[in-house]
Amino acid sequence: MWPPELRADLRGGLRAKHRGDQVAAEEHLRRAWTWTKATHNAMFAPEAYLKTSGVAICLADILERSGKMDAAYDVYTEAVEHAPNSPSGLEHMRIAAIAFRLGELAPVLLKTAKAEEKWLTMAVERTLQVITGPRPKSENPDAQTVALELDLPTWVSKTDAAAPLEALGTFYADAGKLELAMPLYLHATTILIPPPPQVSSTEDRCRGAQVMLSLSELIMRREPTAQVRHQAEAWAAKGLDILADAAKRPKEDGSICDYALAAALFNMGVLREMAGDKSAAREFYVLGARQARTVGMQEGAREAEDALRRLDSGNSDEVAAI
């Protein structure tokens, strides 16, 4: 599977990694990556990029573990720059995964907003090329073996088509570019909660509901007319229905569903309060505070309790005027 010239450094790097010798691991893997960059892809066929990028990720992962985040960022960048011109479906997915990792690291390393946007956009574009095209079929029976042999981080193999869309949507939402954020959020919801007869996991449905809450919040950034409030509440209510259904299903403790439900109940309380329906608002705030306390969201519980005190003091007109 691996060219003979590469095997010794790959083996040495992985052995050093497993015994905790990050200095030796970096030395071996850096040599391996240098050799890989200078070598024709035919040496790694078929689907060479799954192997060549795997070497880069293996090195970058060691650099991250050593706290050398800028160096890791540079290696990930090199991996994207060495992507093939006509990648297979699985290679598109690998490029998307690396670009998404770069998009995650960019703000942490205080890179420019333009750099973060560039990487997240690349991740979205590559992801959409895969999900809107023919289902990728690997001609390489060793595709999964590569990830296992190199002990690559889990984000490399995880198929999460919605994550780049959510991240870029959030990037634009934070920048106040609502017209760019909303289509990304909408597309993310259709991936996480596809129409029948397709089905998705409870966890994905809860993530989709969270995106719906984000859509509701974006809509409310517009001039708060009755129509805008109605649209916002429709998305919030749809998300709440999904989360309430998920609450009845078996899932792991500390699930994203539990936290999202607390937020959804509170958001519905705010929307009902803004509409002047204090009775319904109170009910949602009480339920939201209870759910927040149940899952250990103390700040969320305090927010709901503050809202209840505001209702009792008769100051909800301030919210309705927002």
mmCIF file of C-alpha atoms in Angstrom, residues 31-273:
data_model
loop_
_atom_site.group_PDB
_atom_site.id
_atom_site.type_symbol
_atom_site.label_atom_id
_atom_site.label_comp_id
_atom_site.label_asym_id
_atom_site.label_seq_id
_atom_site.Cartn_x
_atom_site.Cartn_y
_atom_site.Cartn_z
ATOM 1 C CA ARG A 31 10.478 13.556 6.399
ATOM 2 C CA ALA A 32 7.593 11.405 5.212
ATOM 3 C CA TRP A 33 5.550 14.447 4.166
ATOM 4 C CA THR A 34 8.529 16.079 2.427
ATOM 5 C CA TRP A 35 9.110 12.896 0.428
ATOM 6 C CA THR A 36 5.400 12.559 -0.350
ATOM 7 C CA LYS A 37 5.136 16.124 -1.706
ATOM 8 C CA ALA A 38 8.046 15.494 -4.070
ATOM 9 C CA THR A 39 6.744 12.152 -5.322
ATOM 10 C CA HIS A 40 4.431 11.501 -8.273
ATOM 11 C CA ASN A 41 0.891 10.564 -7.266
ATOM 12 C CA ALA A 42 1.106 7.396 -9.355
ATOM 13 C CA MET A 43 3.176 5.915 -6.531
ATOM 14 C CA PHE A 44 0.065 6.068 -4.315
ATOM 15 C CA ALA A 45 -2.684 5.106 -6.808
ATOM 16 C CA PRO A 46 -5.566 4.470 -6.783
ATOM 17 C CA GLU A 47 -7.157 7.536 -5.160
ATOM 18 C CA ALA A 48 -3.705 8.767 -4.279
ATOM 19 C CA TYR A 49 -4.923 11.828 -2.377
ATOM 20 C CA LEU A 50 -6.454 9.710 0.358
ATOM 21 C CA LYS A 51 -2.941 8.474 1.135
ATOM 22 C CA THR A 52 -0.885 11.613 0.469
ATOM 23 C CA SER A 53 -3.205 13.853 2.481
ATOM 24 C CA GLY A 54 -3.235 11.186 5.173
ATOM 25 C CA VAL A 55 0.510 11.637 5.632
ATOM 26 C CA ALA A 56 0.017 15.414 5.937
ATOM 27 C CA ILE A 57 -2.805 15.040 8.449
ATOM 28 C CA CYS A 58 -0.745 12.582 10.479
ATOM 29 C CA LEU A 59 2.057 15.178 10.740
ATOM 30 C CA ALA A 60 -0.328 18.073 11.409
ATOM 31 C CA ASP A 61 -2.053 16.089 14.150
ATOM 32 C CA ILE A 62 1.292 15.595 15.923
ATOM 33 C CA LEU A 63 1.993 19.327 15.585
ATOM 34 C CA GLU A 64 -1.413 20.140 17.089
ATOM 35 C CA ARG A 65 -0.756 17.770 19.979
ATOM 36 C CA SER A 66 2.579 19.550 20.543
ATOM 37 C CA GLY A 67 0.887 22.956 20.621
ATOM 38 C CA LYS A 68 2.472 23.999 17.297
ATOM 39 C CA MET A 69 -0.821 25.175 15.878
ATOM 40 C CA ASP A 70 0.584 27.570 13.271
ATOM 41 C CA ALA A 71 2.848 24.842 11.918
ATOM 42 C CA ALA A 72 -0.125 22.453 11.785
ATOM 43 C CA TYR A 73 -2.139 25.090 9.918
ATOM 44 C CA ASP A 74 0.656 25.385 7.357
ATOM 45 C CA VAL A 75 0.776 21.613 6.804
ATOM 46 C CA TYR A 76 -3.003 21.416 6.359
ATOM 47 C CA THR A 77 -2.719 24.269 3.851
ATOM 48 C CA GLU A 78 -0.046 22.381 1.931
ATOM 49 C CA ALA A 79 -2.282 19.313 1.895
ATOM 50 C CA VAL A 80 -5.082 21.297 0.231
ATOM 51 C CA GLU A 81 -2.627 22.836 -2.237
ATOM 52 C CA HIS A 82 -1.544 19.326 -3.285
ATOM 53 C CA ALA A 83 -5.111 18.184 -4.012
ATOM 54 C CA PRO A 84 -5.663 16.620 -7.456
ATOM 55 C CA ASN A 85 -7.350 18.580 -10.248
ATOM 56 C CA SER A 86 -9.987 15.907 -10.819
ATOM 57 C CA PRO A 87 -10.654 14.300 -7.449
ATOM 58 C CA SER A 88 -12.934 11.346 -6.875
ATOM 59 C CA GLY A 89 -15.938 11.687 -4.607
ATOM 60 C CA LEU A 90 -14.000 10.425 -1.599
ATOM 61 C CA GLU A 91 -11.123 12.762 -2.403
ATOM 62 C CA HIS A 92 -13.564 15.688 -2.576
ATOM 63 C CA MET A 93 -14.735 14.693 0.896
ATOM 64 C CA ARG A 94 -11.144 14.600 2.162
ATOM 65 C CA ILE A 95 -10.466 18.091 0.766
ATOM 66 C CA ALA A 96 -13.674 19.307 2.418
ATOM 67 C CA ALA A 97 -12.621 17.807 5.761
ATOM 68 C CA ILE A 98 -9.196 19.485 5.687
ATOM 69 C CA ALA A 99 -10.637 22.825 4.536
ATOM 70 C CA PHE A 100 -13.188 22.664 7.350
ATOM 71 C CA ARG A 101 -10.400 21.995 9.853
ATOM 72 C CA LEU A 102 -8.557 25.036 8.505
ATOM 73 C CA GLY A 103 -11.758 27.067 8.858
ATOM 74 C CA GLU A 104 -11.983 25.980 12.496
ATOM 75 C CA LEU A 105 -8.349 26.865 13.191
ATOM 76 C CA ALA A 106 -8.345 30.226 11.385
ATOM 77 C CA PRO A 107 -10.112 32.270 14.127
ATOM 78 C CA VAL A 108 -8.242 30.411 16.885
ATOM 79 C CA LEU A 109 -4.937 31.442 15.288
ATOM 80 C CA LEU A 110 -6.236 34.991 14.696
ATOM 81 C CA LYS A 111 -6.131 34.618 10.929
ATOM 82 C CA THR A 112 -8.153 37.112 8.914
ATOM 83 C CA ALA A 113 -11.901 36.775 8.479
ATOM 84 C CA LYS A 114 -11.179 36.460 4.771
ATOM 85 C CA ALA A 115 -9.068 33.347 5.434
ATOM 86 C CA GLU A 116 -11.781 31.775 7.588
ATOM 87 C CA GLU A 117 -14.380 32.515 4.902
ATOM 88 C CA LYS A 118 -12.119 31.072 2.199
ATOM 89 C CA TRP A 119 -11.673 27.726 3.947
ATOM 90 C CA LEU A 120 -15.289 27.347 5.040
ATOM 91 C CA THR A 121 -16.473 28.235 1.534
ATOM 92 C CA MET A 122 -14.141 25.613 0.067
ATOM 93 C CA ALA A 123 -15.482 23.028 2.518
ATOM 94 C CA VAL A 124 -19.068 23.874 1.561
ATOM 95 C CA GLU A 125 -18.360 23.809 -2.179
ATOM 96 C CA ARG A 126 -16.577 20.445 -2.025
ATOM 97 C CA THR A 127 -19.308 18.997 0.172
ATOM 98 C CA LEU A 128 -22.064 20.150 -2.173
ATOM 99 C CA GLN A 129 -20.214 18.665 -5.149
ATOM 100 C CA VAL A 130 -20.414 15.302 -3.431
ATOM 101 C CA ILE A 131 -23.971 15.382 -2.087
ATOM 102 C CA THR A 132 -25.472 16.777 -5.298
ATOM 103 C CA GLY A 133 -23.552 14.391 -7.567
ATOM 104 C CA PRO A 134 -23.415 10.620 -7.888
ATOM 105 C CA ARG A 135 -22.898 8.758 -4.643
ATOM 106 C CA PRO A 136 -19.119 8.413 -4.204
ATOM 107 C CA LYS A 137 -17.839 4.897 -4.623
ATOM 108 C CA SER A 138 -14.271 4.167 -3.730
ATOM 109 C CA GLU A 139 -12.280 2.113 -6.231
ATOM 110 C CA ASN A 140 -9.765 1.699 -3.446
ATOM 111 C CA PRO A 141 -10.645 -1.146 -1.079
ATOM 112 C CA ASP A 142 -8.047 0.176 1.365
ATOM 113 C CA ALA A 143 -9.642 3.621 1.835
ATOM 114 C CA GLN A 144 -10.681 2.952 5.442
ATOM 115 C CA THR A 145 -7.489 1.039 6.129
ATOM 116 C CA VAL A 146 -5.452 4.174 5.375
ATOM 117 C CA ALA A 147 -7.164 6.128 8.150
ATOM 118 C CA LEU A 148 -6.730 3.254 10.585
ATOM 119 C CA GLU A 149 -3.089 2.578 9.718
ATOM 120 C CA LEU A 150 -2.127 6.244 10.095
ATOM 121 C CA ASP A 151 -4.225 6.619 13.255
ATOM 122 C CA LEU A 152 -5.839 9.742 11.811
ATOM 123 C CA PRO A 153 -8.088 11.960 13.994
ATOM 124 C CA THR A 154 -11.793 11.126 13.904
ATOM 125 C CA TRP A 155 -12.768 14.283 12.003
ATOM 126 C CA VAL A 156 -11.029 12.899 8.915
ATOM 127 C CA SER A 157 -13.407 9.966 8.467
ATOM 128 C CA LYS A 158 -16.565 11.479 9.923
ATOM 129 C CA THR A 159 -19.121 12.198 7.218
ATOM 130 C CA ASP A 160 -20.901 15.380 8.298
ATOM 131 C CA ALA A 161 -22.151 17.218 5.247
ATOM 132 C CA ALA A 162 -24.122 19.755 7.296
ATOM 133 C CA ALA A 163 -21.243 20.955 9.496
ATOM 134 C CA PRO A 164 -19.522 23.190 6.885
ATOM 135 C CA LEU A 165 -22.878 24.701 5.918
ATOM 136 C CA GLU A 166 -23.692 25.442 9.567
ATOM 137 C CA ALA A 167 -20.253 26.921 10.173
ATOM 138 C CA LEU A 168 -20.292 29.190 7.119
ATOM 139 C CA GLY A 169 -23.861 30.198 7.933
ATOM 140 C CA THR A 170 -22.782 31.166 11.436
ATOM 141 C CA PHE A 171 -19.786 33.055 10.023
ATOM 142 C CA TYR A 172 -22.093 35.167 7.846
ATOM 143 C CA ALA A 173 -24.668 35.564 10.616
ATOM 144 C CA ASP A 174 -21.982 36.916 12.951
ATOM 145 C CA ALA A 175 -20.899 39.302 10.189
ATOM 146 C CA GLY A 176 -24.488 40.534 9.797
ATOM 147 C CA LYS A 177 -24.782 39.096 6.267
ATOM 148 C CA LEU A 178 -28.200 37.552 6.790
ATOM 149 C CA GLU A 179 -28.896 37.112 3.070
ATOM 150 C CA LEU A 180 -25.888 34.773 2.844
ATOM 151 C CA ALA A 181 -26.448 32.987 6.158
ATOM 152 C CA MET A 182 -30.084 31.990 5.667
ATOM 153 C CA PRO A 183 -29.698 29.819 2.512
ATOM 154 C CA LEU A 184 -26.839 27.939 4.186
ATOM 155 C CA TYR A 185 -28.911 27.274 7.298
ATOM 156 C CA LEU A 186 -31.854 26.171 5.152
ATOM 157 C CA HIS A 187 -29.669 23.744 3.213
ATOM 158 C CA ALA A 188 -28.219 22.404 6.459
ATOM 159 C CA THR A 189 -31.714 21.631 7.793
ATOM 160 C CA THR A 190 -32.590 19.622 4.680
ATOM 161 C CA ILE A 191 -29.426 17.550 5.110
ATOM 162 C CA LEU A 192 -29.963 16.952 8.825
ATOM 163 C CA ILE A 193 -33.710 16.358 8.513
ATOM 164 C CA PRO A 194 -34.298 15.030 4.981
ATOM 165 C CA PRO A 195 -37.821 14.578 3.601
ATOM 166 C CA PRO A 196 -39.446 11.127 3.787
ATOM 167 C CA PRO A 197 -38.796 8.339 3.037
ATOM 168 C CA GLN A 198 -35.259 9.230 4.144
ATOM 169 C CA VAL A 199 -34.600 9.084 7.862
ATOM 170 C CA SER A 200 -31.968 10.639 10.103
ATOM 171 C CA SER A 201 -30.679 9.917 13.578
ATOM 172 C CA THR A 202 -32.182 11.548 16.655
ATOM 173 C CA GLU A 203 -28.940 13.485 17.119
ATOM 174 C CA ASP A 204 -29.088 14.855 13.574
ATOM 175 C CA ARG A 205 -32.723 15.810 13.985
ATOM 176 C CA CYS A 206 -31.815 17.754 17.115
ATOM 177 C CA ARG A 207 -29.004 19.501 15.267
ATOM 178 C CA GLY A 208 -31.483 20.355 12.534
ATOM 179 C CA ALA A 209 -33.824 21.778 15.160
ATOM 180 C CA GLN A 210 -30.964 23.912 16.486
ATOM 181 C CA VAL A 211 -30.417 25.301 13.009
ATOM 182 C CA MET A 212 -34.125 26.137 12.868
ATOM 183 C CA LEU A 213 -33.724 28.115 16.094
ATOM 184 C CA SER A 214 -30.826 29.971 14.470
ATOM 185 C CA LEU A 215 -33.064 30.727 11.481
ATOM 186 C CA SER A 216 -35.703 32.083 13.824
ATOM 187 C CA GLU A 217 -33.128 34.320 15.503
ATOM 188 C CA LEU A 218 -31.892 35.603 12.120
ATOM 189 C CA ILE A 219 -35.397 36.447 11.000
ATOM 190 C CA MET A 220 -35.943 38.467 14.175
ATOM 191 C CA ARG A 221 -32.984 40.677 13.274
ATOM 192 C CA ARG A 222 -35.189 42.231 10.624
ATOM 193 C CA GLU A 223 -37.642 44.997 11.382
ATOM 194 C CA PRO A 224 -39.997 43.231 13.828
ATOM 195 C CA THR A 225 -43.278 43.443 11.940
ATOM 196 C CA ALA A 226 -46.122 41.049 12.691
ATOM 197 C CA GLN A 227 -45.204 39.039 9.581
ATOM 198 C CA VAL A 228 -41.549 38.771 10.629
ATOM 199 C CA ARG A 229 -42.553 37.614 14.115
ATOM 200 C CA HIS A 230 -44.890 35.032 12.598
ATOM 201 C CA GLN A 231 -42.089 33.628 10.403
ATOM 202 C CA ALA A 232 -39.664 33.554 13.307
ATOM 203 C CA GLU A 233 -42.141 31.817 15.562
ATOM 204 C CA ALA A 234 -42.979 29.259 12.866
ATOM 205 C CA TRP A 235 -39.327 28.164 12.671
ATOM 206 C CA ALA A 236 -38.953 28.185 16.454
ATOM 207 C CA ALA A 237 -42.119 26.127 16.886
ATOM 208 C CA LYS A 238 -41.012 23.608 14.268
ATOM 209 C CA GLY A 239 -37.665 23.217 16.021
ATOM 210 C CA LEU A 240 -39.383 22.833 19.385
ATOM 211 C CA ASP A 241 -41.701 20.123 18.040
ATOM 212 C CA ILE A 242 -38.706 18.118 16.791
ATOM 213 C CA LEU A 243 -36.886 18.498 20.109
ATOM 214 C CA ALA A 244 -39.974 17.572 22.119
ATOM 215 C CA ASP A 245 -40.318 14.409 20.031
ATOM 216 C CA ALA A 246 -36.613 13.633 20.553
ATOM 217 C CA ALA A 247 -37.095 13.971 24.318
ATOM 218 C CA LYS A 248 -39.328 10.883 24.189
ATOM 219 C CA ARG A 249 -36.683 8.785 22.440
ATOM 220 C CA PRO A 250 -33.755 6.930 24.060
ATOM 221 C CA LYS A 251 -30.464 8.803 23.792
ATOM 222 C CA GLU A 252 -27.242 9.385 25.667
ATOM 223 C CA ASP A 253 -27.212 11.611 28.742
ATOM 224 C CA GLY A 254 -25.926 15.082 27.985
ATOM 225 C CA SER A 255 -27.205 14.836 24.422
ATOM 226 C CA ILE A 256 -27.316 17.934 22.266
ATOM 227 C CA CYS A 257 -31.081 17.357 22.248
ATOM 228 C CA ASP A 258 -31.377 18.103 25.975
ATOM 229 C CA TYR A 259 -29.530 21.415 25.751
ATOM 230 C CA ALA A 260 -31.292 22.485 22.568
ATOM 231 C CA LEU A 261 -34.686 21.802 24.158
ATOM 232 C CA ALA A 262 -33.931 24.223 26.998
ATOM 233 C CA ALA A 263 -32.951 26.920 24.489
ATOM 234 C CA ALA A 264 -36.000 26.268 22.316
ATOM 235 C CA LEU A 265 -38.415 26.605 25.243
ATOM 236 C CA PHE A 266 -36.816 29.889 26.290
ATOM 237 C CA ASN A 267 -36.891 31.244 22.722
ATOM 238 C CA MET A 268 -40.577 30.433 22.392
ATOM 239 C CA GLY A 269 -41.157 32.257 25.656
ATOM 240 C CA VAL A 270 -39.458 35.358 24.277
ATOM 241 C CA LEU A 271 -41.476 35.234 21.048
ATOM 242 C CA ARG A 272 -44.761 34.776 22.923
ATOM 243 C CA GLU A 273 -43.851 37.622 25.266
#
